[in-house]
Coordinates of C-alpha atoms and ligand atoms in Angstrom, one line a residue:
M1 CA -5.7 59.3 87.4
S2 CA -5.1 59.8 83.7
R3 CA -3.4 62.9 82.4
S4 CA -6.4 64.0 80.4
A5 CA -8.4 64.2 83.6
H6 CA -6.1 66.9 84.8
P7 CA -5.4 69.3 82.0
A8 CA -2.3 71.3 82.3
G9 CA -4.3 74.5 82.9
P10 CA -3.2 77.9 81.8
R11 CA 0.3 78.9 81.0
H12 CA 1.9 80.5 83.9
A13 CA 2.4 84.0 82.3
D14 CA -1.4 84.8 82.5
V15 CA -1.8 84.2 86.2
L16 CA 1.5 84.3 88.0
P17 CA 2.1 87.6 89.8
E18 CA 5.2 89.5 89.0
G19 CA 8.3 88.4 90.7
H20 CA 7.3 84.8 90.9
Y21 CA 8.7 81.9 88.8
S22 CA 9.3 83.0 85.3
G23 CA 8.2 79.7 83.9
P24 CA 8.2 75.9 84.5
P25 CA 11.6 74.4 84.9
S26 CA 12.8 72.4 81.9
D27 CA 12.7 69.1 83.9
L28 CA 10.3 68.8 86.8
N29 CA 12.2 65.7 88.0
V30 CA 15.3 67.6 88.8
L31 CA 15.7 68.6 92.4
D32 CA 17.6 71.9 92.9
P33 CA 20.3 71.3 95.5
K34 CA 19.8 74.9 96.6
V35 CA 16.4 74.2 98.1
W36 CA 16.7 70.5 99.1
A37 CA 18.7 69.0 101.9
Q38 CA 22.2 67.9 101.2
T39 CA 21.7 64.1 100.9
V40 CA 18.5 64.3 98.8
G41 CA 18.5 62.5 95.5
R42 CA 16.5 60.0 93.4
D43 CA 17.1 56.2 93.4
G44 CA 17.1 54.1 90.3
D45 CA 13.3 53.9 90.3
G46 CA 13.0 57.8 90.5
V47 CA 11.9 57.7 94.1
V48 CA 13.4 60.5 96.2
T49 CA 15.7 59.4 98.9
V50 CA 17.2 61.3 101.9
G51 CA 20.0 60.0 104.1
G52 CA 19.8 56.8 102.1
V53 CA 16.1 56.1 102.9
D54 CA 13.4 56.5 100.3
V55 CA 10.3 58.5 100.9
K56 CA 7.9 55.7 100.1
T57 CA 9.5 53.7 103.0
L58 CA 9.3 56.8 105.2
A59 CA 5.6 57.3 104.4
E60 CA 4.8 53.7 105.0
Q61 CA 6.7 53.6 108.3
Y62 CA 5.7 57.0 109.8
G63 CA 2.6 58.1 107.8
T64 CA 2.1 61.5 106.2
P65 CA 2.3 64.4 106.6
A66 CA 5.8 64.2 108.2
Y67 CA 8.7 66.6 108.5
V68 CA 11.8 64.7 107.3
L69 CA 15.1 66.1 108.6
D70 CA 18.5 65.3 107.2
E71 CA 20.7 65.0 110.3
T72 CA 23.9 64.8 108.2
D73 CA 23.0 68.2 106.6
F74 CA 22.0 69.7 110.0
R75 CA 25.3 68.8 111.5
A76 CA 27.3 69.9 108.4
R77 CA 25.6 73.4 108.5
A78 CA 26.1 73.7 112.2
R79 CA 29.8 72.8 111.8
A80 CA 30.1 75.2 108.8
W81 CA 28.9 78.1 110.9
R82 CA 31.1 77.1 113.8
A83 CA 34.1 76.8 111.6
A84 CA 33.4 80.1 109.8
F85 CA 33.4 82.1 112.9
G86 CA 36.3 80.3 114.6
S87 CA 37.2 80.4 118.3
D88 CA 37.1 84.2 118.6
A89 CA 33.3 84.2 118.2
D90 CA 30.2 82.3 119.4
V91 CA 27.5 80.8 117.3
F92 CA 24.1 80.6 119.1
Y93 CA 21.6 78.5 117.2
A94 CA 18.2 80.2 117.6
G95 CA 16.0 77.5 119.0
K96 CA 12.8 79.2 118.0
A97 CA 13.4 77.9 114.4
F98 CA 13.1 74.3 115.6
L99 CA 14.0 72.8 118.9
S100 CA 13.9 69.2 120.1
R101 CA 16.1 67.2 122.4
A102 CA 17.9 65.5 119.5
V103 CA 18.7 68.9 118.0
V104 CA 20.1 70.1 121.3
K105 CA 22.3 67.1 121.5
W106 CA 23.6 67.6 117.9
L107 CA 24.4 71.3 118.7
H108 CA 26.2 70.4 121.8
E109 CA 28.3 67.9 120.0
E110 CA 29.1 70.3 117.1
G111 CA 30.2 73.0 119.6
L112 CA 27.4 75.5 119.1
N113 CA 25.6 77.5 121.8
L114 CA 21.9 77.9 122.0
D115 CA 19.5 80.8 122.1
V116 CA 16.2 80.2 123.8
C117 CA 13.3 82.6 124.2
S118 CA 10.8 81.0 126.7
G119 CA 10.7 78.7 129.7
G120 CA 9.7 75.9 127.4
E121 CA 12.7 76.2 125.2
L122 CA 14.9 76.6 128.2
A123 CA 13.5 73.4 129.7
T124 CA 14.1 71.5 126.5
A125 CA 17.7 72.8 126.3
L126 CA 18.5 71.8 129.9
S127 CA 16.7 68.5 129.7
A128 CA 18.8 67.5 126.8
G129 CA 22.1 68.4 128.5
M130 CA 23.1 71.7 127.0
P131 CA 25.4 73.3 129.5
A132 CA 23.6 76.3 131.0
D133 CA 26.5 78.6 130.4
R134 CA 26.2 78.1 126.7
I135 CA 22.5 79.2 126.7
A136 CA 21.3 82.8 126.0
F137 CA 17.9 83.7 127.2
H138 CA 15.8 86.1 125.1
G139 CA 12.4 87.6 125.1
N140 CA 10.6 90.9 125.4
N141 CA 8.4 89.8 128.3
K142 CA 10.2 87.1 130.4
S143 CA 8.2 86.2 133.5
V144 CA 9.8 86.6 136.9
E145 CA 9.5 82.8 137.2
E146 CA 11.3 82.3 133.9
I147 CA 14.0 84.7 135.0
E148 CA 14.4 82.9 138.3
R149 CA 14.8 79.6 136.5
A150 CA 17.3 80.9 134.0
V151 CA 19.4 82.7 136.7
S152 CA 19.3 79.6 139.0
A153 CA 20.3 77.3 136.1
G154 CA 23.3 79.6 135.5
V155 CA 22.5 80.6 131.8
G156 CA 25.5 82.3 130.1
R157 CA 23.5 85.4 129.4
I158 CA 20.2 87.0 129.6
V159 CA 19.4 89.5 126.8
L160 CA 17.5 92.4 128.4
D161 CA 14.8 93.9 126.4
S162 CA 13.3 96.8 128.4
F163 CA 14.0 99.2 131.2
Q164 CA 11.8 97.1 133.5
E165 CA 13.7 94.0 132.7
I166 CA 17.0 95.6 133.6
V167 CA 15.8 96.1 137.2
R168 CA 13.8 92.8 137.3
V169 CA 16.7 90.6 136.3
A170 CA 19.1 92.5 138.6
H171 CA 16.6 92.0 141.4
V172 CA 16.1 88.3 140.9
A173 CA 19.8 87.7 140.6
E174 CA 20.6 89.5 143.8
S175 CA 17.9 87.8 145.7
L176 CA 19.4 84.4 144.5
G177 CA 22.9 85.6 145.6
K178 CA 24.1 85.7 142.0
R179 CA 25.5 88.2 139.4
Q180 CA 23.9 87.5 136.1
R181 CA 25.8 88.2 132.8
V182 CA 23.5 90.3 130.5
Q183 CA 23.4 92.0 127.2
I184 CA 21.1 94.8 126.3
R185 CA 19.1 94.5 123.1
I186 CA 18.9 97.7 121.2
T187 CA 17.0 98.8 118.0
V188 CA 19.3 100.5 115.6
G189 CA 16.7 102.0 113.3
V190 CA 17.6 99.8 110.3
E191 CA 14.8 99.0 107.8
A192 CA 15.6 95.3 106.9
H193 CA 14.3 94.3 103.5
T194 CA 12.1 91.5 104.6
H195 CA 8.4 91.0 105.5
E196 CA 7.1 93.5 108.0
F197 CA 6.3 90.9 110.6
I198 CA 9.9 89.6 110.7
A199 CA 11.8 92.9 110.5
T200 CA 12.9 93.9 114.0
A201 CA 15.4 96.8 114.0
H202 CA 13.1 99.7 113.0
E203 CA 12.0 101.6 116.1
D204 CA 8.2 101.2 115.9
Q205 CA 8.0 97.6 117.2
K206 CA 8.1 95.7 120.4
F207 CA 11.7 94.5 120.6
G208 CA 14.7 96.2 122.1
I209 CA 15.5 99.6 123.4
P210 CA 15.9 102.3 120.8
L211 CA 19.3 103.8 120.2
A212 CA 17.4 106.9 119.1
G213 CA 16.9 109.7 121.7
G214 CA 19.7 108.3 123.9
Q215 CA 17.4 105.5 125.3
A216 CA 19.9 102.7 124.8
A217 CA 22.7 104.9 126.4
E218 CA 20.4 105.4 129.4
A219 CA 19.7 101.7 129.6
V220 CA 23.5 101.1 129.8
R221 CA 23.8 103.8 132.4
R222 CA 21.2 102.1 134.6
A223 CA 22.6 98.5 134.0
L224 CA 26.1 99.5 135.0
K225 CA 24.8 100.7 138.4
L226 CA 23.2 97.5 139.4
D227 CA 25.1 94.8 141.4
G228 CA 22.9 91.9 140.4
I229 CA 23.9 92.1 136.7
E230 CA 27.2 92.3 134.8
L231 CA 26.7 94.0 131.5
I232 CA 28.8 92.1 129.0
G233 CA 27.6 93.6 125.7
I234 CA 25.1 95.0 123.3
H235 CA 22.7 93.0 121.1
S236 CA 21.1 93.8 117.8
H237 CA 18.9 91.5 115.6
I238 CA 17.6 93.3 112.5
G239 CA 15.1 90.8 111.1
S240 CA 14.8 87.5 109.3
Q241 CA 15.2 86.1 105.8
I242 CA 17.7 88.8 104.9
F243 CA 20.1 88.4 101.9
D244 CA 21.6 91.9 101.8
M245 CA 24.5 92.4 104.2
S246 CA 24.1 96.2 104.2
G247 CA 21.6 96.1 107.0
F248 CA 24.2 94.3 109.2
E249 CA 26.8 96.9 108.2
V250 CA 24.6 99.8 109.4
A251 CA 23.7 97.9 112.6
A252 CA 27.3 97.1 113.4
H253 CA 28.3 100.7 112.8
R254 CA 25.6 101.9 115.2
V255 CA 26.3 99.2 117.9
V256 CA 30.0 100.1 117.8
G257 CA 29.0 103.8 118.0
L258 CA 27.2 103.0 121.3
L259 CA 30.2 101.0 122.6
K260 CA 32.3 104.1 121.9
D261 CA 29.9 106.4 123.7
V262 CA 29.9 103.9 126.7
R263 CA 33.7 104.0 126.8
D264 CA 33.7 107.8 126.6
E265 CA 31.1 108.2 129.3
H266 CA 32.0 105.3 131.7
G267 CA 35.5 104.3 130.9
V268 CA 34.2 100.8 130.3
E269 CA 34.8 98.8 127.1
L270 CA 32.0 96.3 126.8
P271 CA 33.6 93.0 125.7
E272 CA 30.9 91.5 123.4
I273 CA 28.5 92.3 120.6
D274 CA 25.8 90.1 119.3
L275 CA 24.5 90.8 115.8
G276 CA 21.6 88.4 115.9
G277 CA 20.4 86.0 113.3
G278 CA 18.3 86.5 110.2
L279 CA 20.4 85.2 107.3
G280 CA 18.2 84.1 104.4
I281 CA 17.9 80.7 102.8
A282 CA 16.7 79.4 99.4
Y283 CA 13.0 78.5 99.5
T284 CA 12.9 78.6 95.7
S285 CA 15.5 78.4 93.0
D286 CA 15.3 82.3 92.7
D287 CA 16.9 82.8 96.2
D288 CA 20.6 83.1 96.5
P289 CA 21.8 82.8 100.1
R290 CA 25.3 83.4 101.2
E291 CA 27.6 80.8 102.7
P292 CA 28.5 81.0 106.4
H293 CA 32.2 81.8 105.7
E294 CA 31.2 84.8 103.5
I295 CA 28.9 86.0 106.2
A296 CA 31.5 85.5 108.9
K297 CA 34.1 87.3 106.9
A298 CA 31.8 90.2 106.1
L299 CA 30.6 90.7 109.8
T300 CA 34.0 90.3 111.2
E301 CA 35.5 92.8 108.8
I302 CA 32.7 95.4 109.5
V303 CA 33.1 95.1 113.3
T304 CA 36.9 95.2 113.2
R305 CA 36.9 98.2 110.8
E306 CA 34.4 100.1 112.9
C307 CA 36.2 99.4 116.2
E308 CA 39.6 100.5 114.7
A309 CA 38.0 103.7 113.6
A310 CA 36.6 104.2 117.1
R311 CA 39.9 103.1 118.7
L312 CA 38.1 100.3 120.6
R313 CA 39.3 96.8 121.3
T314 CA 37.4 94.5 118.9
P315 CA 34.7 92.8 121.0
R316 CA 33.9 89.2 120.9
I317 CA 31.2 88.7 118.2
S318 CA 28.3 86.4 118.5
V319 CA 25.6 85.5 116.0
E320 CA 22.3 83.6 116.3
P321 CA 21.4 81.8 113.1
G322 CA 18.2 79.7 113.3
R323 CA 16.7 79.3 109.8
A324 CA 20.1 79.2 108.0
I325 CA 21.1 76.1 110.0
V326 CA 17.9 74.1 110.2
G327 CA 15.7 75.6 107.4
P328 CA 17.2 73.8 104.4
T329 CA 17.7 70.5 106.2
A330 CA 14.0 69.3 106.2
F331 CA 11.2 68.8 103.8
T332 CA 7.5 68.1 104.5
L333 CA 6.3 64.9 103.0
Y334 CA 2.6 65.0 102.0
E335 CA 0.2 62.6 100.3
V336 CA -1.9 64.0 97.5
G337 CA -5.6 63.6 98.4
T338 CA -7.7 65.5 95.8
I339 CA -6.9 67.3 92.6
K340 CA -9.2 70.1 91.3
P341 CA -8.4 71.7 88.0
L342 CA -10.0 75.1 87.7
D343 CA -10.3 76.1 84.0
G344 CA -8.4 79.2 83.1
L345 CA -6.9 79.5 86.6
R346 CA -4.8 76.7 88.1
T347 CA -5.0 73.2 89.6
Y348 CA -5.7 72.9 93.3
V349 CA -3.8 70.0 94.8
S350 CA -5.0 69.1 98.3
V351 CA -2.6 67.4 100.7
D352 CA -3.1 65.8 104.1
G353 CA -1.7 68.7 106.1
G354 CA -1.7 72.4 105.5
M355 CA -1.6 75.7 107.4
S356 CA -1.4 73.8 110.7
D357 CA 2.0 72.4 109.7
N358 CA 3.2 75.4 107.7
I359 CA 1.6 78.7 108.6
R360 CA 4.4 80.7 106.8
T361 CA 2.6 81.0 103.5
A362 CA -0.5 82.4 105.0
L363 CA 1.3 84.6 107.6
Y364 CA 4.2 86.1 105.6
D365 CA 3.2 85.4 102.0
A366 CA 6.2 83.0 101.9
E367 CA 7.1 81.2 98.8
Y368 CA 7.9 77.6 98.6
S369 CA 8.7 75.0 96.0
V370 CA 7.3 71.5 95.6
A371 CA 8.1 68.3 93.8
L372 CA 6.6 65.0 93.1
V373 CA 8.8 62.6 95.1
S374 CA 7.3 59.1 94.9
R375 CA 8.1 58.7 91.2
T376 CA 9.3 60.7 88.2
S377 CA 7.0 61.9 85.5
D378 CA 7.5 63.2 81.9
A379 CA 4.0 64.7 81.7
E380 CA 3.6 68.3 80.8
P381 CA 3.9 70.8 83.7
M382 CA 0.7 72.2 85.2
L383 CA 0.4 75.3 87.2
A384 CA -0.6 74.1 90.7
R385 CA -1.4 75.6 94.1
V386 CA -0.8 73.2 96.9
V387 CA -3.4 73.6 99.6
G388 CA -4.2 71.9 102.9
K389 CA -7.2 70.2 104.5
H390 CA -8.3 73.1 106.8
C391 CA -11.6 74.9 106.7
E392 CA -10.1 78.1 105.4
S393 CA -9.5 79.3 101.9
G394 CA -6.2 80.9 102.9
D395 CA -4.9 77.4 103.8
I396 CA -2.2 77.5 101.1
V397 CA 1.1 75.7 101.4
V398 CA 2.6 76.6 98.0
K399 CA 1.1 79.4 96.1
D400 CA 2.4 78.9 92.6
A401 CA 4.3 75.9 91.6
F402 CA 4.6 73.5 88.7
L403 CA 3.8 69.9 89.2
P404 CA 3.4 67.2 86.5
S405 CA 0.0 67.1 84.9
D406 CA -0.4 63.4 85.5
L407 CA -0.3 63.9 89.3
A408 CA -2.8 61.6 91.0
P409 CA -4.3 61.0 94.4
G410 CA -1.9 58.8 96.4
D411 CA 1.2 60.4 95.0
L412 CA 3.7 61.7 97.5
I413 CA 4.8 65.3 97.1
A414 CA 7.3 67.2 99.2
V415 CA 7.9 70.8 100.1
P416 CA 11.5 71.5 100.7
A417 CA 13.1 74.0 103.1
T418 CA 10.6 73.6 105.9
G419 CA 13.0 72.9 108.7
A420 CA 12.7 76.4 110.2
Y421 CA 9.5 77.9 111.7
C422 CA 7.2 75.1 110.4
R423 CA 7.1 72.5 113.2
S424 CA 7.9 75.2 115.7
M425 CA 4.9 77.3 114.6
A426 CA 2.6 74.3 114.0
S427 CA -0.9 74.4 115.5
N428 CA -3.9 72.1 116.1
Y429 CA -6.2 74.2 114.0
N430 CA -9.3 72.1 113.2
H431 CA -7.9 69.6 115.7
V432 CA -5.5 68.4 113.0
L433 CA -2.7 66.5 114.6
R434 CA 0.8 67.9 114.4
P435 CA 3.1 65.8 112.2
P436 CA 6.2 64.0 113.5
V437 CA 9.7 65.0 112.8
V438 CA 11.7 62.1 111.4
A439 CA 15.5 62.3 111.4
V440 CA 17.3 60.4 108.7
A441 CA 21.1 59.7 108.4
D442 CA 23.3 56.9 106.9
G443 CA 20.4 54.7 105.9
E444 CA 18.6 54.9 109.2
S445 CA 15.5 56.8 110.2
R446 CA 14.0 57.6 113.6
V447 CA 11.3 59.7 115.1
I448 CA 12.7 62.6 117.1
V449 CA 9.3 64.3 117.7
R450 CA 6.5 61.9 117.5
R451 CA 3.2 62.5 115.7
E452 CA 0.4 64.0 117.9
T453 CA -2.4 61.7 118.6
E454 CA -6.1 62.2 119.4
E455 CA -5.3 61.1 122.9
D456 CA -2.8 64.0 123.2
L457 CA -5.6 66.4 122.2
L458 CA -8.1 64.9 124.5
R459 CA -5.7 64.8 127.4
L460 CA -5.6 68.6 127.4
D461 CA -9.4 68.9 127.1
V462 CA -10.5 68.2 130.6
G463 CA -14.2 68.4 129.9
Ligands
LLP501 N1 18.0 86.0 117.3 C1 16.9 86.7 117.7 C2 16.9 87.7 118.8 C3 15.7 86.5 117.0 O1 14.6 87.2 117.4 C4 15.6 85.6 115.9 C5 14.4 85.3 115.2 C6 16.8 84.9 115.6 C7 17.9 85.2 116.3 C8 16.8 83.9 114.5 O2 16.5 84.4 113.2 P1 16.7 83.4 112.0 O3 18.2 83.3 111.7 O4 16.1 82.1 112.2 O5 16.1 84.2 110.9 N2 8.6 83.0 112.3 C9 9.3 83.9 111.3 C10 10.7 84.2 111.8 C11 10.6 84.9 113.2 C12 12.0 85.2 113.7 C13 12.0 85.6 115.1 N3 13.3 85.8 115.6 C14 9.4 83.1 110.0 O6 8.8 82.0 109.9 O7 10.0 83.6 109.1

């Protein structure tokens, strides 16, 4: 479609809410390495490539929409986390961000452990050969059946989330003739600076046992008395998409405070602490995430300092990054279907997916970037909103972004940093089929999670 058919629309300043992009980038063809996977670039024709494969080929071969995952980048990030924490600490990848058998295999090969939070995630981990003792099992309401499976499989730890669960896990383990290693998840009362739905350390929410009022100390007291469980440490996860290390500092201070109280009361020094995940990534060029080695250094220093002050042996630290490993490694590839310029407002660009493959914008008001990837363009920037094909006006993938004003149906656009919590939170809303995950590395591509089919949908609908 010609450029004149899609006028550039208003200049951003009139309509962009405060805190959003300050203006169009000087060159829309440039892909900011902060938000794109490591091996992404453009070939001589201006087509975006990843892992040596161009997106037009990927779209032809696998269709759109598709999540395209850079395996080289995933492995590099996993390795960087592993190396940053060294052999005195453990890195548990949080499977909830995105889990598949290929991912489990990569994690295993790169020396990471795995955090699962449901029977389904546990089954995926075990079926792909993750050794059970490298798995941590989370959740605020694990069923007895899930607990039995986890204990029988021999998972390395179960993270206890309530008073009932302390007894429940001890009971199951005893009845299976086992002693299960456990941690207790506590809430330390930190207000993490992130969206309310992904902040988890303030007291008024469903996770963990509050430190306040002596509840966490009481949980430890009860756990230490039960034969079926071996209490190995305390767990704290303060929230997600966090850039500011001060929340972790307060959390570590309070967790170590509890370890000290436990030592004073019981004469027991718990050997481990887990500080959870939650480290932020760049969704747009405005975000400035920290590198794993900076995070490792900061966390290790905080814990060591606090323990020295409390005259405790420094416990083994573990962390559970999900988004920070997988988030930046994938983008969602869409085909543009319709383009609707609204005078004085913005241009609505409809793609062949939407809130069923990325619910984060609707759910958390998340911000994303977007780029034209099947070609370059020197056309004027237009203020665009990328929307999906669902019957819902909140079906927005990218709220405010600049795309070239000569954008046309059939163009491929891609939304970067969709590796975490997009496929794993995908739905079948409107019976739209969930996209495949295509892994790319060294000039080769392969499907690691296939596209859903109408047969898949109908198989569940037993009539
Ligand atoms: N550990 C625990 C105990 C967690 O609950 C979580 C995330 C993680 C680790 C990993 O957090 P990450 O490093 O990935 O931020 N659906 C939301 C995020 C929910 C996070 C739930 N728990 C989103 O799309 O932003």
